[in-house]
Amino acid sequence: MPEHRAEGVQGFTARRGFLKVLGGSAALALLSGCFDEFRALGFKPTVEKHTPFITPNDDFYLVAVDPAYRPAFQLQDIGQHWSLELQGRSGATGHIGYDDLNARARHTVLYTFECIGNPVGGPLIGNARWRVVPLKEMLARAPGGIGTARSVMFEALDGFYSSVSIERALDDYAFLALQMNGTPLPPGHGFPVRAILPDLYGMKQPRWLKRIRLLEESATTSYWEKRGWAGEVPVKTMSRFDPRRHAKATQPLALTGVAFGGRRGIRSVEVSLDDGANWIPCQLVTGTQPGVWSLWRYVWNTPVPGRHSLRVRATDTTGALQIARYQDSFPDGASGYDQLVLDLSA
């Protein structure tokens, strides 16, 4: 895994399942957020859309317990309304203000977030540049230091909470992010501060942080784990096609998409033009970086008219092939190969 450098950019390294564990207003709020994003980004639309390597802030997926939540304060008055509370193992507390945190944010990292509710081929994933502070630097500032802590709890302004093991919190690639693609975090994406915790789904990386607590118990939990979702499970390797439905068979056809393997990174991507009977290697346009998605491309030089069922799959850098068996997102993330049904006209 590459070392991070000050002032540089490094490679860092919702659907039926929700209804099984949610009820009432909580289910409606989350599902509303998911479907708003599906409408905004377009889930399998009929127009062609190539995924950019860096997801613009306005296009980045947004799923939350309350999708409408935004902090009541803004950057210009944050000093009057917010500071990050650091609570030590004894319960003693300290605080660090936004300006102090921002001054310590000397690293920029690439990092891809994916929602655990992202279905096969879904749009609930995005990649951005984040201006960050190493999390372990902040944990060391908690009263009493890190000491014998065995887990870390993150609490958010919207009432969300999630804890992770001390090993993950002290990872060299665990951060507190203050900027997204060169600007302060947008209100919907965690302003003033959000967590980046390597190799986890978005549900374990809270936004809108207000408090971080060092705990001596090893068991971890979160808002969603209390409702049946998995905990510190690594993201599953995924791949998908960029949206496309129609094309002409009279010229070469470029197929594009993304693949993501979490911290493992992507070694290769393959497409099938015959519903999985045969597989053809693709080009990794952006190479591979741990914790960052890879864009892929394949040029079909001799397409033929008719309806075609295409599939895509990825292999991570450990040599493990993406899981072929279809599984919905509940409880630990979706699996299966994305399918693109393409009509080619003469």
Short mmCIF file of C-alpha atoms in Angstrom, two decimals:
data_model
loop_
_atom_site.label_atom_id
_atom_site.label_comp_id
_atom_site.label_asym_id
_atom_site.label_seq_id
_atom_site.Cartn_x
_atom_site.Cartn_y
_atom_site.Cartn_z
CA MET A 1 0.00 0.00 0.00
CA PRO A 2 1.52 3.35 -0.99
CA GLU A 3 2.63 5.83 1.62
CA HIS A 4 0.68 9.04 1.84
CA ARG A 5 2.41 12.31 1.19
CA ALA A 6 1.62 15.80 2.37
CA GLU A 7 -0.04 17.94 -0.30
CA GLY A 8 -0.19 14.99 -2.71
CA VAL A 9 -2.97 12.77 -4.02
CA GLN A 10 -2.60 9.07 -3.28
CA GLY A 11 -4.50 5.98 -4.12
CA PHE A 12 -6.08 4.89 -0.86
CA THR A 13 -5.69 2.95 0.12
CA ALA A 14 -31.48 -0.61 -1.85
CA ARG A 15 -33.76 -2.63 -2.38
CA ARG A 16 -35.84 -5.63 -1.01
CA GLY A 17 -33.42 -6.35 1.83
CA PHE A 18 -34.18 -3.03 3.48
CA LEU A 19 -37.81 -4.00 3.92
CA LYS A 20 -36.86 -7.12 5.86
CA VAL A 21 -35.41 -5.18 8.77
CA LEU A 22 -37.04 -1.76 8.70
CA GLY A 23 -40.51 -0.61 9.50
CA GLY A 24 -42.54 2.57 9.54
CA SER A 25 -40.89 5.95 9.09
CA ALA A 26 -37.32 4.63 9.25
CA ALA A 27 -37.92 2.37 6.27
CA LEU A 28 -39.62 5.11 4.31
CA ALA A 29 -36.86 7.63 5.05
CA LEU A 30 -34.04 5.37 3.95
CA LEU A 31 -35.84 4.01 0.92
CA SER A 32 -36.77 7.52 -0.09
CA GLY A 33 -33.08 8.42 -0.05
CA CYS A 34 -32.14 5.38 -2.11
CA PHE A 35 -34.81 5.92 -4.74
CA ASP A 36 -34.10 9.65 -4.94
CA GLU A 37 -30.56 8.71 -5.88
CA PHE A 38 -31.76 6.10 -8.36
CA ARG A 39 -33.83 8.79 -10.05
CA ALA A 40 -31.04 11.38 -9.87
CA LEU A 41 -28.27 9.15 -11.21
CA GLY A 42 -30.48 6.93 -13.35
CA PHE A 43 -30.65 3.20 -12.61
CA LYS A 44 -30.25 1.44 -15.97
CA PRO A 45 -31.59 4.35 -18.03
CA THR A 46 -31.93 4.25 -21.79
CA VAL A 47 -29.26 6.86 -22.47
CA GLU A 48 -25.55 6.19 -22.54
CA LYS A 49 -23.55 7.53 -19.62
CA HIS A 50 -19.83 7.05 -19.00
CA THR A 51 -18.74 7.04 -15.37
CA PRO A 52 -16.03 9.64 -14.60
CA PHE A 53 -13.12 8.56 -12.41
CA ILE A 54 -13.91 11.34 -9.92
CA THR A 55 -17.59 11.59 -9.02
CA PRO A 56 -18.76 15.23 -8.91
CA ASN A 57 -20.10 16.21 -5.50
CA ASP A 58 -23.60 16.82 -6.87
CA ASP A 59 -23.69 13.32 -8.39
CA PHE A 60 -22.31 11.44 -5.36
CA TYR A 61 -24.86 9.02 -3.95
CA LEU A 62 -26.62 10.00 -0.73
CA VAL A 63 -28.25 7.46 1.61
CA ALA A 64 -28.98 8.24 5.26
CA VAL A 65 -31.42 7.40 8.04
CA ASP A 66 -32.93 10.82 7.30
CA PRO A 67 -31.97 11.79 3.73
CA ALA A 68 -33.16 15.35 4.39
CA TYR A 69 -30.86 15.93 7.38
CA ARG A 70 -28.47 18.88 7.16
CA PRO A 71 -26.53 20.59 9.99
CA ALA A 72 -28.18 23.69 11.41
CA PHE A 73 -24.96 25.72 11.07
CA GLN A 74 -22.71 26.75 8.18
CA LEU A 75 -18.98 27.17 7.71
CA GLN A 76 -19.01 30.87 8.54
CA ASP A 77 -20.52 30.33 12.00
CA ILE A 78 -19.18 26.87 12.82
CA GLY A 79 -16.97 28.12 15.64
CA GLN A 80 -20.05 29.13 17.62
CA HIS A 81 -21.92 25.86 17.18
CA TRP A 82 -19.56 22.92 16.75
CA SER A 83 -16.39 21.27 17.97
CA LEU A 84 -15.43 17.61 17.82
CA GLU A 85 -15.62 15.95 21.23
CA LEU A 86 -12.94 13.35 22.01
CA GLN A 87 -13.88 11.13 24.95
CA GLY A 88 -11.26 9.01 26.65
CA ARG A 89 -11.65 5.60 28.25
CA SER A 90 -12.41 7.15 31.64
CA GLY A 91 -15.19 9.30 30.24
CA ALA A 92 -13.14 12.49 30.43
CA THR A 93 -13.62 14.70 27.38
CA GLY A 94 -11.64 17.11 25.26
CA HIS A 95 -12.59 19.15 22.22
CA ILE A 96 -10.96 20.18 18.97
CA GLY A 97 -12.35 23.00 16.82
CA TYR A 98 -12.90 23.01 13.09
CA ASP A 99 -10.07 25.44 12.34
CA ASP A 100 -7.61 23.29 14.29
CA LEU A 101 -8.75 20.15 12.48
CA ASN A 102 -8.61 21.88 9.11
CA ALA A 103 -5.06 23.04 9.75
CA ARG A 104 -4.06 19.42 10.38
CA ALA A 105 -5.66 18.19 7.15
CA ARG A 106 -2.44 18.03 5.14
CA HIS A 107 -3.12 14.93 3.04
CA THR A 108 -5.37 14.31 0.05
CA VAL A 109 -6.49 10.74 -0.64
CA LEU A 110 -8.58 9.02 -3.26
CA TYR A 111 -11.27 6.85 -1.72
CA THR A 112 -14.39 5.08 -3.01
CA PHE A 113 -17.52 4.78 -0.87
CA GLU A 114 -20.16 2.12 -1.56
CA CYS A 115 -23.50 1.72 0.20
CA ILE A 116 -24.15 -1.75 1.65
CA GLY A 117 -27.59 -1.46 0.03
CA ASN A 118 -26.13 -1.09 -3.46
CA PRO A 119 -27.77 -3.75 -5.66
CA VAL A 120 -25.94 -5.63 -8.39
CA GLY A 121 -25.17 -3.06 -11.09
CA GLY A 122 -26.43 -0.24 -8.86
CA PRO A 123 -25.40 3.44 -8.65
CA LEU A 124 -24.85 3.72 -4.88
CA ILE A 125 -21.08 4.04 -5.19
CA GLY A 126 -18.77 7.00 -5.86
CA ASN A 127 -15.13 8.02 -5.85
CA ALA A 128 -13.73 11.35 -4.68
CA ARG A 129 -10.63 13.20 -3.49
CA TRP A 130 -10.74 13.77 0.26
CA ARG A 131 -8.68 16.19 2.35
CA VAL A 132 -7.99 14.32 5.55
CA VAL A 133 -6.46 14.09 9.01
CA PRO A 134 -5.10 10.68 10.13
CA LEU A 135 -7.61 9.35 12.65
CA LYS A 136 -4.96 7.95 14.98
CA GLU A 137 -3.54 11.45 15.47
CA MET A 138 -6.90 12.58 16.85
CA LEU A 139 -7.39 9.47 18.99
CA ALA A 140 -4.03 10.10 20.63
CA ARG A 141 -5.37 13.49 21.75
CA ALA A 142 -8.25 11.99 23.72
CA PRO A 143 -7.86 12.34 27.52
CA GLY A 144 -5.71 9.47 28.76
CA GLY A 145 -4.54 8.58 25.26
CA ILE A 146 -5.36 5.38 23.43
CA GLY A 147 -4.07 3.08 26.17
CA THR A 148 -6.05 -0.15 26.48
CA ALA A 149 -8.94 0.91 24.23
CA ARG A 150 -10.32 -1.98 22.17
CA SER A 151 -12.91 -0.17 20.06
CA VAL A 152 -13.89 3.31 18.93
CA MET A 153 -17.43 4.70 18.80
CA PHE A 154 -18.42 7.46 16.36
CA GLU A 155 -21.53 9.52 17.12
CA ALA A 156 -23.14 11.87 14.61
CA LEU A 157 -25.23 15.02 14.74
CA ASP A 158 -28.20 13.22 13.17
CA GLY A 159 -28.28 10.56 15.91
CA PHE A 160 -26.41 7.92 13.93
CA TYR A 161 -23.72 5.87 15.69
CA SER A 162 -21.23 3.17 14.74
CA SER A 163 -18.19 1.57 16.37
CA VAL A 164 -15.21 -0.29 14.94
CA SER A 165 -12.27 -2.22 16.34
CA ILE A 166 -9.29 -0.25 17.62
CA GLU A 167 -7.14 -1.96 14.97
CA ARG A 168 -9.24 -0.50 12.18
CA ALA A 169 -9.37 2.93 13.80
CA LEU A 170 -5.57 2.99 14.10
CA ASP A 171 -5.02 1.83 10.52
CA ASP A 172 -2.74 4.09 8.50
CA TYR A 173 -5.62 4.58 6.08
CA ALA A 174 -8.27 5.57 8.62
CA PHE A 175 -9.01 9.29 8.38
CA LEU A 176 -11.25 12.17 9.28
CA ALA A 177 -12.25 13.96 6.07
CA LEU A 178 -12.96 17.70 5.93
CA GLN A 179 -12.96 18.37 2.19
CA MET A 180 -14.43 16.59 -0.83
CA ASN A 181 -13.06 17.28 -4.30
CA GLY A 182 -11.39 20.51 -3.21
CA THR A 183 -14.26 22.07 -1.23
CA PRO A 184 -15.47 21.78 2.38
CA LEU A 185 -17.69 18.74 2.78
CA PRO A 186 -21.14 19.47 1.32
CA PRO A 187 -23.94 19.50 3.93
CA GLY A 188 -25.34 16.23 2.59
CA HIS A 189 -22.00 14.46 2.64
CA GLY A 190 -20.96 14.93 6.22
CA PHE A 191 -20.11 18.57 6.90
CA PRO A 192 -18.22 19.39 9.00
CA VAL A 193 -16.34 16.06 9.35
CA ARG A 194 -16.87 12.46 8.24
CA ALA A 195 -14.98 9.22 8.86
CA ILE A 196 -13.05 7.18 6.32
CA LEU A 197 -12.48 3.63 7.59
CA PRO A 198 -10.74 1.26 5.16
CA ASP A 199 -12.54 -1.58 3.41
CA LEU A 200 -15.99 -1.06 4.95
CA TYR A 201 -19.35 -0.19 3.44
CA GLY A 202 -20.63 3.35 3.89
CA MET A 203 -22.92 2.36 6.79
CA LYS A 204 -19.80 1.96 9.01
CA GLN A 205 -18.25 5.32 8.04
CA PRO A 206 -20.37 8.02 9.71
CA ARG A 207 -20.94 11.57 8.51
CA TRP A 208 -21.69 14.73 10.52
CA LEU A 209 -19.45 13.67 13.40
CA LYS A 210 -19.93 15.27 16.80
CA ARG A 211 -18.19 12.82 19.16
CA ILE A 212 -15.55 10.07 19.09
CA ARG A 213 -15.27 7.77 22.12
CA LEU A 214 -12.52 5.34 23.05
CA LEU A 215 -14.00 2.21 24.63
CA GLU A 216 -12.50 -0.74 26.47
CA GLU A 217 -15.06 -3.29 25.26
CA SER A 218 -14.18 -5.18 22.10
CA ALA A 219 -17.74 -5.73 20.81
CA THR A 220 -18.75 -3.29 18.08
CA THR A 221 -22.18 -2.12 16.98
CA SER A 222 -24.03 0.47 14.92
CA TYR A 223 -27.48 1.84 14.14
CA TRP A 224 -27.86 -0.58 11.24
CA GLU A 225 -26.41 -3.60 13.02
CA LYS A 226 -29.18 -3.21 15.60
CA ARG A 227 -31.57 -3.65 12.67
CA GLY A 228 -30.05 -6.83 11.30
CA TRP A 229 -27.34 -5.60 8.96
CA ALA A 230 -23.78 -6.95 9.12
CA GLY A 231 -20.99 -5.15 10.98
CA GLU A 232 -17.32 -4.85 10.07
CA VAL A 233 -17.57 -6.92 6.90
CA PRO A 234 -15.25 -6.06 3.99
CA VAL A 235 -16.81 -4.75 0.80
CA LYS A 236 -17.39 -7.45 -1.80
CA THR A 237 -15.75 -7.22 -5.19
CA MET A 238 -18.22 -5.74 -7.67
CA SER A 239 -18.33 -4.67 -11.31
CA ARG A 240 -20.97 -3.04 -13.46
CA PHE A 241 -21.71 -1.75 -16.93
CA ASP A 242 -22.23 1.91 -17.65
CA PRO A 243 -25.85 2.44 -18.71
CA ARG A 244 -26.62 1.60 -22.31
CA ARG A 245 -29.58 0.07 -24.10
CA HIS A 246 -29.37 0.65 -27.85
CA ALA A 247 -26.58 0.97 -30.43
CA LYS A 248 -25.88 0.27 -34.07
CA ALA A 249 -24.06 -2.86 -35.17
CA THR A 250 -22.47 -1.06 -38.10
CA GLN A 251 -19.41 0.14 -36.17
CA PRO A 252 -17.21 -0.89 -33.22
CA LEU A 253 -18.98 -0.55 -29.88
CA ALA A 254 -17.20 0.64 -26.72
CA LEU A 255 -18.44 -0.99 -23.51
CA THR A 256 -17.41 0.75 -20.29
CA GLY A 257 -17.99 0.51 -16.56
CA VAL A 258 -16.46 0.35 -13.10
CA ALA A 259 -15.09 -2.35 -10.81
CA PHE A 260 -14.34 -2.14 -7.11
CA GLY A 261 -12.61 -4.53 -4.72
CA GLY A 262 -12.19 -2.39 -1.64
CA ARG A 263 -8.73 -2.48 -0.16
CA ARG A 264 -7.82 -5.44 -2.34
CA GLY A 265 -7.99 -3.44 -5.56
CA ILE A 266 -8.83 -4.83 -9.00
CA ARG A 267 -6.50 -7.08 -11.00
CA SER A 268 -8.68 -7.67 -14.06
CA VAL A 269 -12.15 -7.26 -15.56
CA GLU A 270 -13.80 -9.53 -18.13
CA VAL A 271 -16.96 -9.23 -20.21
CA SER A 272 -19.10 -11.91 -21.78
CA LEU A 273 -20.98 -11.20 -25.00
CA ASP A 274 -22.98 -14.45 -24.77
CA ASP A 275 -24.54 -14.40 -21.29
CA GLY A 276 -21.55 -15.93 -19.52
CA ALA A 277 -20.58 -18.74 -21.90
CA ASN A 278 -17.25 -17.13 -22.82
CA TRP A 279 -15.20 -14.35 -21.20
CA ILE A 280 -12.99 -11.68 -22.79
CA PRO A 281 -10.44 -9.50 -20.92
CA CYS A 282 -11.01 -5.74 -20.72
CA GLN A 283 -8.65 -2.80 -20.43
CA LEU A 284 -8.30 -1.20 -16.99
CA VAL A 285 -8.41 2.45 -18.03
CA THR A 286 -7.40 3.83 -14.63
CA GLY A 287 -5.24 0.96 -13.43
CA THR A 288 -5.70 -0.38 -9.91
CA GLN A 289 -5.35 1.26 -6.51
CA PRO A 290 -6.36 -0.14 -3.11
CA GLY A 291 -9.61 1.39 -1.88
CA VAL A 292 -10.33 3.05 -5.24
CA TRP A 293 -12.56 1.86 -8.05
CA SER A 294 -11.15 1.03 -11.48
CA LEU A 295 -12.71 2.15 -14.75
CA TRP A 296 -12.69 -0.51 -17.48
CA ARG A 297 -13.28 -0.54 -21.25
CA TYR A 298 -13.80 -3.11 -23.97
CA VAL A 299 -14.20 -2.39 -27.69
CA TRP A 300 -16.50 -4.85 -29.44
CA ASN A 301 -15.12 -4.58 -32.95
CA THR A 302 -17.62 -6.80 -34.79
CA PRO A 303 -21.03 -6.50 -33.15
CA VAL A 304 -23.95 -8.16 -34.91
CA PRO A 305 -27.57 -7.00 -35.01
CA GLY A 306 -30.02 -8.42 -32.50
CA ARG A 307 -30.57 -8.64 -28.76
CA HIS A 308 -27.52 -9.57 -26.68
CA SER A 309 -27.18 -10.50 -23.00
CA LEU A 310 -23.84 -9.20 -21.72
CA ARG A 311 -22.20 -9.95 -18.37
CA VAL A 312 -19.23 -8.48 -16.51
CA ARG A 313 -17.04 -9.82 -13.70
CA ALA A 314 -13.89 -8.71 -11.87
CA THR A 315 -10.95 -10.35 -10.12
CA ASP A 316 -9.23 -8.64 -7.18
CA THR A 317 -5.47 -8.44 -6.65
CA THR A 318 -5.48 -11.53 -4.40
CA GLY A 319 -6.67 -13.55 -7.39
CA ALA A 320 -10.19 -14.03 -6.01
CA LEU A 321 -12.94 -13.88 -8.61
CA GLN A 322 -16.04 -11.82 -7.93
CA ILE A 323 -18.84 -13.93 -6.41
CA ALA A 324 -21.10 -15.19 -9.20
CA ARG A 325 -24.00 -16.31 -6.99
CA TYR A 326 -26.73 -13.68 -6.84
CA GLN A 327 -27.52 -12.28 -3.40
CA ASP A 328 -29.55 -9.22 -2.51
CA SER A 329 -27.89 -6.55 -0.42
CA PHE A 330 -29.26 -7.68 2.96
CA PRO A 331 -27.49 -8.38 5.27
CA ASP A 332 -23.86 -8.04 4.13
CA GLY A 333 -23.87 -6.56 0.63
CA ALA A 334 -25.01 -7.75 -2.79
CA SER A 335 -23.21 -10.25 -5.00
CA GLY A 336 -23.61 -11.51 -8.57
CA TYR A 337 -22.62 -10.47 -12.09
CA ASP A 338 -24.18 -7.37 -13.63
CA GLN A 339 -26.15 -7.99 -16.83
CA LEU A 340 -26.66 -5.61 -19.74
CA VAL A 341 -29.32 -6.49 -22.32
CA LEU A 342 -28.32 -4.62 -25.46
CA ASP A 343 -30.36 -4.20 -28.64
CA LEU A 344 -28.16 -3.64 -31.70
CA SER A 345 -29.78 -2.36 -34.87
CA ALA A 346 -28.46 -2.93 -38.38
#
